Amino acid sequence: MLIFPFSGTSYATAFRHCVLIFLGQEQADWPEISSKFGDWTKSNVVPPRTLLIASHAHAQSLASAIQDDSAKGYTDVLAKGQLTIGRFDYSGRITEVSQGEPGNELDLTRCFVCATDEYMRQASQRGDVVVAAPPGFYFEKQSERYASHFLRAESLLSGTSEIELISIALLRRFSEFCEQEPSSATVRIFIDSMAIWPVAQMLAQLHCSEAKGTRRYSIESFRGYEGLAQWQPLPGAAFVIISASTSGGLEAKVRKHLGRTKNVPVVTLLGLQSDGQDKDEIASESPRSSCLFRVPRKLAGEPALDGLRAEFLPDVTSLPAGAESVRVIGERFLSHNNRPKLVRMTHKSLAEKDKRILAELAYAHIVLAGRRKAIGNKWWSLSLDIDALMACYADSGTEENRKLREWIRNYAAPGPTVIIYPKDLASGEPYNQCLAMRIDALLRERAPGTETRVVDHTELERPRAELSEFLKNAAAIVASPIVSNGFVFKQISAMLRIVQPSGPRLYIALAALPESEVRLKELASDIGSNSADSAYRFKLGFALPVGRIDKAILWDEEAVLLNEFIDACQSERIDVPEKLVQRRDAMQASNGLTDTLTFMPSARGEPQPLSAGFLLWEVNHPQEGANFGAGVLLTVATFLEATRRARSGDPDTSLRSGVFQQTLIEPATFTRFNDGAIQAALLRAAYPSELDYAADRAASRDMARLISKFIELHNSPAGSAAPEFVLALLLKKLTLHRDDLSVIEHACTSLTGWLGALARLLFQAK
């Protein structure tokens, strides 16, 4: 849901001062709309007119609820001024939901264009949409020109609502294009970057939701200027979306590739006003070529850098004396003058308390890796054994582990209490429910006679009358054994705020594995702000930020590669280690990878080893062995994220990347952390950009030399991680300069058996 003010003067005087409540395809009811609108009004001046835009069916449903007096909260919106409800359909036309005779509805399409224009205008004043080069720098664009600023249309797409808003703004043009190609079985959509793929996908989804026929919608990216040389589309009709362009040069090249076909409308999301271009000229753009919004050359806000870059200069042919260039490659900036920074990893980046927690988890073998999610075929790169976790923190039988009991005892909320848990998946164990029942038992033990209810979060969507009455005077406890960024807690918090605006609340998670410390603070802030007038607490057993590890580890690609590789080896009668087959089978199951299966086995088929004295664990009696894989992966992921936070304050040991400089893990890191398990964990937990040595010729040579040495020593403990290095190169997780691949190829000639077969795939792919 988006809420922002705009002026619809060019549409109608009545909409001169207006606020848009944009639902898109969201099925929000009146209480939720009223609640979010009320929050918005607390910090904004409310215009006298409100325009609400929703999907065709939902807008009609909201209007019907008003007519039959079942719209709870509707009057809160109406009290702020006159309300108009609009609905959009597959054609992109937006009309008023009128209570009068059919045919007399207002056509609100132009009014919505005014609102979209205002949204884009506000967005263009952000520094992440119109990016300014620092004084003395210019961007070298893919079109071989220099510019003072760079347009990043992908920064407009911060959420589903924003994607839907932009897609609906394009929908009418897309629908007209489809109507002009009635005989085409496939509708082609070309985009210049996968960064705006969500817009193209949403556009097709919105159009085919009601459109008749069984057309196929094909979306293809030609990858901007750098991809045009290899792009060979068939001539013919197509709908083209360009993310951003300052001159229209990319559009001309695209049209040349598509031939002289008339029906090739090109829409640019972000453009730049030409010299002397006024609004009338913008409004009269060709239907075959249009721009959703044109950024003015005279800038304000963050892109102006406090007046240091107040003018957008798009076509600088040569650099001024003393200026430096920053090359734009896809969505990255690469300074010609600043080499990537090599970062020396140090164990001091990790806090001592985290070292103790990580050691306890590893020694108790609680950590699991590579666990498939039941929905969406995605992965939890790192998760925990919930049974063992519950035993540590929720088992009343242990004296030293009574955190849950202490939290409940200190929760001063006399009277009735509702215990809410995220609904467990039907295919899995009811861990969330078990924790909720344990909390219920502790409450009754602490205060016999306490009236309680245990419900899953879906019951808050449409609570029964009895539950609604109970919630009026009840305290709330929300519990889950483990959370990541805590979206489910935010969801439950929002539901609670609708059915129970106030009341004491306690949020409990035995463990949290968020992306970052910032995400954890956002969670605490968000659920806290939803109960600002009440007693609010958030209790955690422990929190270990692990970075974007679910994106860093390429589980899908690895699973496909291993399955095909093992089948090929078996057909060629090449012996495959039992551990590798077990690992393949475990990845296809849903229970996750245990410690011995977390990483690729060594060339001899053994799990990756760990020697005693691991510096990232704080323990009294260090252990060693080959059964700590998942624990080491969690430890290294936490360590790398701590290094990205630059806790030590030393720039030489900080992995934090800036806009103008890439950071790389120093190759020597793999010699200081020389156990196979640690090296494998570093390769998996690091981001691809942190292992992209192709940008630094010297670092690439050093890394190639190290990898070749590990491959030569593949039968000894020093080279046990050689299969992991080969796999990282195969999956392009680790990248070397192309001139250094010959060093790896030469080292691989000595490999035999299954590891030799795996290495051959690397050079077949080349």
GROMACS .gro file of C-alpha atoms in nm, residues 195-505:
model
  311
  195ALA     CA    1   1.675  -0.523  -1.280
  196ILE     CA    2   1.338  -0.414  -1.426
  197TRP     CA    3   1.217  -0.767  -1.497
  198PRO     CA    4   0.957  -0.736  -1.213
  199VAL     CA    5   0.787  -0.453  -1.405
  200ALA     CA    6   0.764  -0.659  -1.725
  201GLN     CA    7   0.639  -0.964  -1.536
  202MET     CA    8   0.377  -0.759  -1.349
  203LEU     CA    9   0.270  -0.593  -1.674
  204ALA     CA   10   0.203  -0.931  -1.836
  205GLN     CA   11   0.029  -1.057  -1.523
  206LEU     CA   12  -0.203  -0.756  -1.501
  207HIS     CA   13  -0.295  -0.774  -1.869
  208CYS     CA   14  -0.365  -1.146  -1.885
  209SER     CA   15  -0.567  -1.148  -1.559
  210GLU     CA   16  -0.885  -1.064  -1.751
  211ALA     CA   17  -0.785  -1.058  -2.116
  212LYS     CA   18  -0.942  -1.323  -2.333
  213GLY     CA   19  -0.742  -1.586  -2.514
  214THR     CA   20  -0.444  -1.802  -2.426
  215ARG     CA   21  -0.149  -1.594  -2.533
  216ARG     CA   22   0.205  -1.657  -2.421
  217TYR     CA   23   0.411  -1.368  -2.284
  218SER     CA   24   0.786  -1.384  -2.348
  219ILE     CA   25   1.024  -1.156  -2.154
  220GLU     CA   26   1.385  -1.122  -2.269
  221SER     CA   27   1.668  -0.893  -2.160
  222PHE     CA   28   1.914  -0.766  -2.420
  223ARG     CA   29   2.147  -0.636  -2.142
  224GLY     CA   30   2.180  -0.274  -2.247
  225TYR     CA   31   2.456  -0.145  -2.472
  226GLU     CA   32   2.698  -0.422  -2.376
  227GLY     CA   33   2.454  -0.696  -2.481
  228LEU     CA   34   2.339  -0.553  -2.815
  229ALA     CA   35   2.632  -0.704  -3.007
  230GLN     CA   36   2.520  -1.058  -2.919
  231TRP     CA   37   2.145  -0.987  -2.933
  232GLN     CA   38   1.982  -1.137  -3.241
  233PRO     CA   39   1.603  -1.109  -3.211
  234LEU     CA   40   1.369  -1.201  -3.494
  235PRO     CA   41   1.231  -0.891  -3.666
  236GLY     CA   42   0.872  -0.820  -3.571
  237ALA     CA   43   0.640  -0.654  -3.326
  238ALA     CA   44   0.759  -0.618  -2.966
  239PHE     CA   45   0.700  -0.405  -2.659
  240VAL     CA   46   1.028  -0.259  -2.532
  241ILE     CA   47   1.095  -0.124  -2.183
  242ILE     CA   48   1.417   0.069  -2.121
  243SER     CA   49   1.506   0.134  -1.759
  244ALA     CA   50   1.677   0.470  -1.809
  245SER     CA   51   1.820   0.677  -2.092
  246THR     CA   52   1.944   1.034  -2.117
  247SER     CA   53   1.961   1.069  -2.496
  248GLY     CA   54   1.751   0.800  -2.662
  249GLY     CA   55   2.054   0.641  -2.824
  250LEU     CA   56   1.976   0.296  -2.687
  251GLU     CA   57   1.623   0.311  -2.831
  252ALA     CA   58   1.759   0.383  -3.179
  253LYS     CA   59   1.990   0.080  -3.163
  254VAL     CA   60   1.705  -0.143  -3.041
  255ARG     CA   61   1.481  -0.035  -3.329
  256LYS     CA   62   1.761  -0.112  -3.573
  257HIS     CA   63   1.782  -0.468  -3.437
  258LEU     CA   64   1.405  -0.518  -3.463
  259GLY     CA   65   1.385  -0.403  -3.825
  260ARG     CA   66   1.132  -0.166  -3.977
  261THR     CA   67   0.829  -0.311  -3.802
  262LYS     CA   68   0.584  -0.033  -3.719
  263ASN     CA   69   0.444  -0.183  -3.401
  264VAL     CA   70   0.744  -0.149  -3.170
  265PRO     CA   71   0.645   0.088  -2.889
  266VAL     CA   72   0.940   0.180  -2.667
  267VAL     CA   73   0.878   0.305  -2.314
  268THR     CA   74   1.160   0.449  -2.104
  269LEU     CA   75   1.099   0.459  -1.730
  270LEU     CA   76   1.342   0.741  -1.655
  271GLY     CA   77   1.464   0.995  -1.907
  272LEU     CA   78   1.624   1.338  -1.903
  273GLN     CA   79   1.469   1.664  -2.019
  274SER     CA   80   1.632   1.799  -2.332
  275ASP     CA   81   1.763   2.153  -2.338
  276GLY     CA   82   1.463   2.386  -2.345
  277GLN     CA   83   1.210   2.101  -2.335
  278ASP     CA   84   0.887   2.206  -2.168
  279LYS     CA   85   0.590   2.012  -2.035
  280ASP     CA   86   0.384   2.057  -2.353
  281GLU     CA   87   0.659   1.893  -2.557
  282ILE     CA   88   0.677   1.607  -2.309
  283ALA     CA   89   0.302   1.553  -2.325
  284SER     CA   90   0.307   1.531  -2.705
  285GLU     CA   91   0.558   1.246  -2.728
  286SER     CA   92   0.512   0.989  -3.002
  287PRO     CA   93   0.295   0.689  -2.911
  288ARG     CA   94   0.577   0.470  -3.043
  289SER     CA   95   0.829   0.635  -2.811
  290SER     CA   96   0.743   0.767  -2.467
  291CYS     CA   97   0.900   0.828  -2.129
  292LEU     CA   98   0.727   0.770  -1.798
  293PHE     CA   99   0.915   1.055  -1.631
  294ARG     CA  100   1.186   1.297  -1.736
  295VAL     CA  101   1.433   1.414  -1.475
  296PRO     CA  102   1.496   1.791  -1.491
  297ARG     CA  103   1.847   1.907  -1.566
  298LYS     CA  104   1.839   2.150  -1.273
  299LEU     CA  105   1.845   1.918  -0.973
  300ALA     CA  106   1.734   1.948  -0.613
  301GLY     CA  107   1.761   1.724  -0.310
  302GLU     CA  108   2.028   1.457  -0.265
  303PRO     CA  109   2.132   1.438  -0.635
  304ALA     CA  110   2.242   1.803  -0.620
  305LEU     CA  111   2.499   1.728  -0.345
  306ASP     CA  112   2.416   2.052  -0.162
  307GLY     CA  113   2.467   2.253  -0.478
  308LEU     CA  114   2.797   2.091  -0.577
  309ARG     CA  115   2.625   1.897  -0.860
  310ALA     CA  116   2.313   2.103  -0.923
  311GLU     CA  117   2.309   2.043  -1.302
  312PHE     CA  118   2.278   1.709  -1.482
  313LEU     CA  119   2.543   1.702  -1.757
  314PRO     CA  120   2.472   1.393  -1.973
  315ASP     CA  121   2.698   1.434  -2.277
  316VAL     CA  122   3.048   1.531  -2.169
  317THR     CA  123   3.269   1.424  -2.458
  318SER     CA  124   3.603   1.443  -2.275
  319LEU     CA  125   3.705   1.463  -1.913
  320PRO     CA  126   3.798   1.806  -1.776
  321ALA     CA  127   4.157   1.846  -1.666
  322GLY     CA  128   4.219   1.669  -1.336
  323ALA     CA  129   3.886   1.483  -1.338
  324GLU     CA  130   3.861   1.106  -1.298
  325SER     CA  131   3.617   0.859  -1.449
  326VAL     CA  132   3.405   0.589  -1.294
  327ARG     CA  133   3.293   0.328  -1.541
  328VAL     CA  134   2.936   0.199  -1.532
  329ILE     CA  135   2.918  -0.179  -1.590
  330GLY     CA  136   2.564  -0.311  -1.565
  331GLU     CA  137   2.451  -0.209  -1.219
  332ARG     CA  138   2.802  -0.162  -1.075
  333PHE     CA  139   3.042   0.129  -1.074
  334LEU     CA  140   3.411   0.051  -1.125
  335SER     CA  141   3.666   0.326  -1.077
  336HIS     CA  142   3.940   0.330  -1.337
  337ASN     CA  143   4.180   0.475  -1.085
  338ASN     CA  144   4.085   0.297  -0.764
  339ARG     CA  145   4.187  -0.067  -0.767
  340PRO     CA  146   3.973  -0.309  -0.566
  341LYS     CA  147   4.065  -0.309  -0.199
  342LEU     CA  148   4.210  -0.634  -0.066
  343VAL     CA  149   4.083  -0.702   0.286
  344ARG     CA  150   4.287  -0.885   0.546
  345MET     CA  151   4.056  -1.097   0.762
  346THR     CA  152   4.113  -1.086   1.139
  347HIS     CA  153   3.934  -1.283   1.410
  348LYS     CA  154   3.902  -0.966   1.620
  349SER     CA  155   3.614  -0.857   1.397
  350LEU     CA  156   3.395  -1.111   1.578
  351ALA     CA  157   3.275  -1.030   1.930
  352GLU     CA  158   3.383  -1.264   2.210
  353LYS     CA  159   3.023  -1.340   2.314
  354ASP     CA  160   2.943  -1.447   1.956
  355LYS     CA  161   3.251  -1.672   1.954
  356ARG     CA  162   3.121  -1.849   2.265
  357ILE     CA  163   2.769  -1.892   2.126
  358LEU     CA  164   2.899  -2.022   1.793
  359ALA     CA  165   3.126  -2.273   1.966
  360GLU     CA  166   2.838  -2.398   2.182
  361LEU     CA  167   2.614  -2.445   1.877
  362ALA     CA  168   2.888  -2.624   1.682
  363TYR     CA  169   2.986  -2.856   1.967
  364ALA     CA  170   2.619  -2.942   2.029
  365HIS     CA  171   2.573  -3.009   1.652
  366ILE     CA  172   2.260  -2.792   1.643
  367VAL     CA  173   2.335  -2.622   1.309
  368LEU     CA  174   2.197  -2.748   0.975
  369ALA     CA  175   2.293  -2.628   0.627
  370GLY     CA  176   2.123  -2.639   0.287
  371ARG     CA  177   1.772  -2.717   0.405
  372ARG     CA  178   1.494  -2.697   0.148
  373LYS     CA  179   1.187  -2.490   0.227
  374ALA     CA  180   0.853  -2.665   0.197
  375ILE     CA  181   0.710  -2.378  -0.010
  376GLY     CA  182   0.862  -2.219  -0.319
  377ASN     CA  183   1.147  -2.469  -0.361
  378LYS     CA  184   1.386  -2.224  -0.195
  379TRP     CA  185   1.654  -2.290   0.066
  380TRP     CA  186   1.751  -2.204   0.419
  381SER     CA  187   2.126  -2.188   0.379
  382LEU     CA  188   2.159  -2.200   0.757
  383SER     CA  189   1.904  -2.326   1.007
  384LEU     CA  190   1.898  -2.495   1.345
  385ASP     CA  191   1.782  -2.827   1.485
  386ILE     CA  192   1.468  -2.702   1.659
  387ASP     CA  193   1.442  -3.003   1.892
  388ALA     CA  194   1.792  -2.935   2.024
  389LEU     CA  195   1.728  -2.561   2.038
  390MET     CA  196   1.410  -2.613   2.242
  391ALA     CA  197   1.600  -2.842   2.478
  392CYS     CA  198   1.860  -2.569   2.538
  393TYR     CA  199   1.627  -2.277   2.598
  394ALA     CA  200   1.278  -2.410   2.669
  395ASP     CA  201   1.341  -2.729   2.867
  396SER     CA  202   1.241  -2.675   3.229
  397GLY     CA  203   1.440  -2.978   3.338
  398THR     CA  204   1.779  -2.808   3.306
  399GLU     CA  205   1.896  -2.564   3.571
  400GLU     CA  206   2.134  -2.373   3.347
  401ASN     CA  207   1.898  -2.326   3.055
  402ARG     CA  208   1.584  -2.166   3.185
  403LYS     CA  209   1.569  -1.854   2.973
  404LEU     CA  210   1.213  -1.912   2.859
  405ARG     CA  211   1.095  -1.959   3.218
  406GLU     CA  212   1.270  -1.637   3.322
  407TRP     CA  213   1.114  -1.440   3.037
  408ILE     CA  214   0.765  -1.557   3.128
  409ARG     CA  215   0.819  -1.499   3.500
  410ASN     CA  216   0.937  -1.142   3.442
  411TYR     CA  217   0.653  -1.062   3.202
  412ALA     CA  218   0.424  -0.856   3.426
  413ALA     CA  219   0.093  -0.898   3.246
  414PRO     CA  220  -0.173  -1.013   3.496
  415GLY     CA  221  -0.503  -1.127   3.356
  416PRO     CA  222  -0.600  -1.310   3.036
  417THR     CA  223  -0.325  -1.379   2.783
  418VAL     CA  224  -0.333  -1.486   2.419
  419ILE     CA  225  -0.034  -1.682   2.287
  420ILE     CA  226   0.013  -1.644   1.912
  421TYR     CA  227   0.244  -1.856   1.700
  422PRO     CA  228   0.314  -1.861   1.324
  423LYS     CA  229   0.110  -2.142   1.174
  424ASP     CA  230   0.325  -2.448   1.111
  425LEU     CA  231   0.338  -2.598   0.764
  426ALA     CA  232   0.121  -2.905   0.725
  427SER     CA  233   0.416  -3.107   0.594
  428GLY     CA  234   0.650  -3.029   0.885
  429GLU     CA  235   0.677  -3.070   1.259
  430PRO     CA  236   0.458  -2.831   1.466
  431TYR     CA  237   0.755  -2.665   1.637
  432ASN     CA  238   0.588  -2.325   1.663
  433GLN     CA  239   0.281  -2.478   1.824
  434CYS     CA  240   0.496  -2.681   2.064
  435LEU     CA  241   0.671  -2.366   2.183
  436ALA     CA  242   0.336  -2.190   2.227
  437MET     CA  243   0.201  -2.480   2.432
  438ARG     CA  244   0.517  -2.476   2.645
  439ILE     CA  245   0.463  -2.104   2.713
  440ASP     CA  246   0.100  -2.173   2.799
  441ALA     CA  247   0.208  -2.436   3.053
  442LEU     CA  248   0.459  -2.195   3.210
  443LEU     CA  249   0.193  -1.925   3.239
  444ARG     CA  250  -0.047  -2.159   3.413
  445GLU     CA  251   0.233  -2.279   3.639
  446ARG     CA  252   0.326  -1.923   3.733
  447ALA     CA  253  -0.031  -1.806   3.787
  448PRO     CA  254  -0.281  -2.092   3.826
  449GLY     CA  255  -0.623  -1.994   3.701
  450THR     CA  256  -0.491  -1.756   3.435
  451GLU     CA  257  -0.724  -1.756   3.136
  452THR     CA  258  -0.528  -1.820   2.815
  453ARG     CA  259  -0.584  -1.885   2.446
  454VAL     CA  260  -0.332  -2.045   2.209
  455VAL     CA  261  -0.394  -1.949   1.845
  456ASP     CA  262  -0.200  -1.950   1.519
  457HIS     CA  263  -0.154  -1.621   1.336
  458THR     CA  264  -0.410  -1.698   1.063
  459GLU     CA  265  -0.689  -1.679   1.322
  460LEU     CA  266  -0.617  -1.307   1.360
  461GLU     CA  267  -0.717  -1.239   0.999
  462ARG     CA  268  -1.086  -1.299   1.069
  463PRO     CA  269  -1.113  -1.373   1.441
  464ARG     CA  270  -1.419  -1.548   1.576
  465ALA     CA  271  -1.655  -1.340   1.788
  466GLU     CA  272  -1.541  -1.517   2.104
  467LEU     CA  273  -1.172  -1.452   2.025
  468SER     CA  274  -1.240  -1.087   1.937
  469GLU     CA  275  -1.405  -1.036   2.274
  470PHE     CA  276  -1.119  -1.213   2.454
  471LEU     CA  277  -0.856  -0.999   2.279
  472LYS     CA  278  -1.004  -0.673   2.407
  473ASN     CA  279  -0.857  -0.719   2.755
  474ALA     CA  280  -0.582  -0.974   2.691
  475ALA     CA  281  -0.206  -0.944   2.693
  476ALA     CA  282  -0.030  -1.100   2.393
  477ILE     CA  283   0.273  -1.326   2.365
  478VAL     CA  284   0.406  -1.392   2.014
  479ALA     CA  285   0.655  -1.677   1.989
  480SER     CA  286   0.862  -1.863   1.732
  481PRO     CA  287   1.168  -2.083   1.795
  482ILE     CA  288   1.373  -1.917   1.521
  483VAL     CA  289   1.338  -1.610   1.297
  484SER     CA  290   1.554  -1.458   1.025
  485ASN     CA  291   1.463  -1.097   0.947
  486GLY     CA  292   1.143  -1.142   1.147
  487PHE     CA  293   0.888  -1.071   0.874
  488VAL     CA  294   0.638  -1.306   1.039
  489PHE     CA  295   0.664  -1.106   1.364
  490LYS     CA  296   0.598  -0.784   1.171
  491GLN     CA  297   0.299  -0.950   1.003
  492ILE     CA  298   0.153  -1.066   1.334
  493SER     CA  299   0.222  -0.725   1.488
  494ALA     CA  300   0.024  -0.555   1.210
  495MET     CA  301  -0.265  -0.801   1.254
  496LEU     CA  302  -0.265  -0.743   1.628
  497ARG     CA  303  -0.280  -0.370   1.584
  498ILE     CA  304  -0.606  -0.408   1.391
  499VAL     CA  305  -0.784  -0.650   1.624
  500GLN     CA  306  -0.622  -0.524   1.945
  501PRO     CA  307  -0.498  -0.163   1.915
  502SER     CA  308  -0.332  -0.162   2.257
  503GLY     CA  309  -0.217  -0.396   2.527
  504PRO     CA  310   0.108  -0.539   2.666
  505ARG     CA  311   0.299  -0.763   2.427
   0.00000   0.00000   0.00000
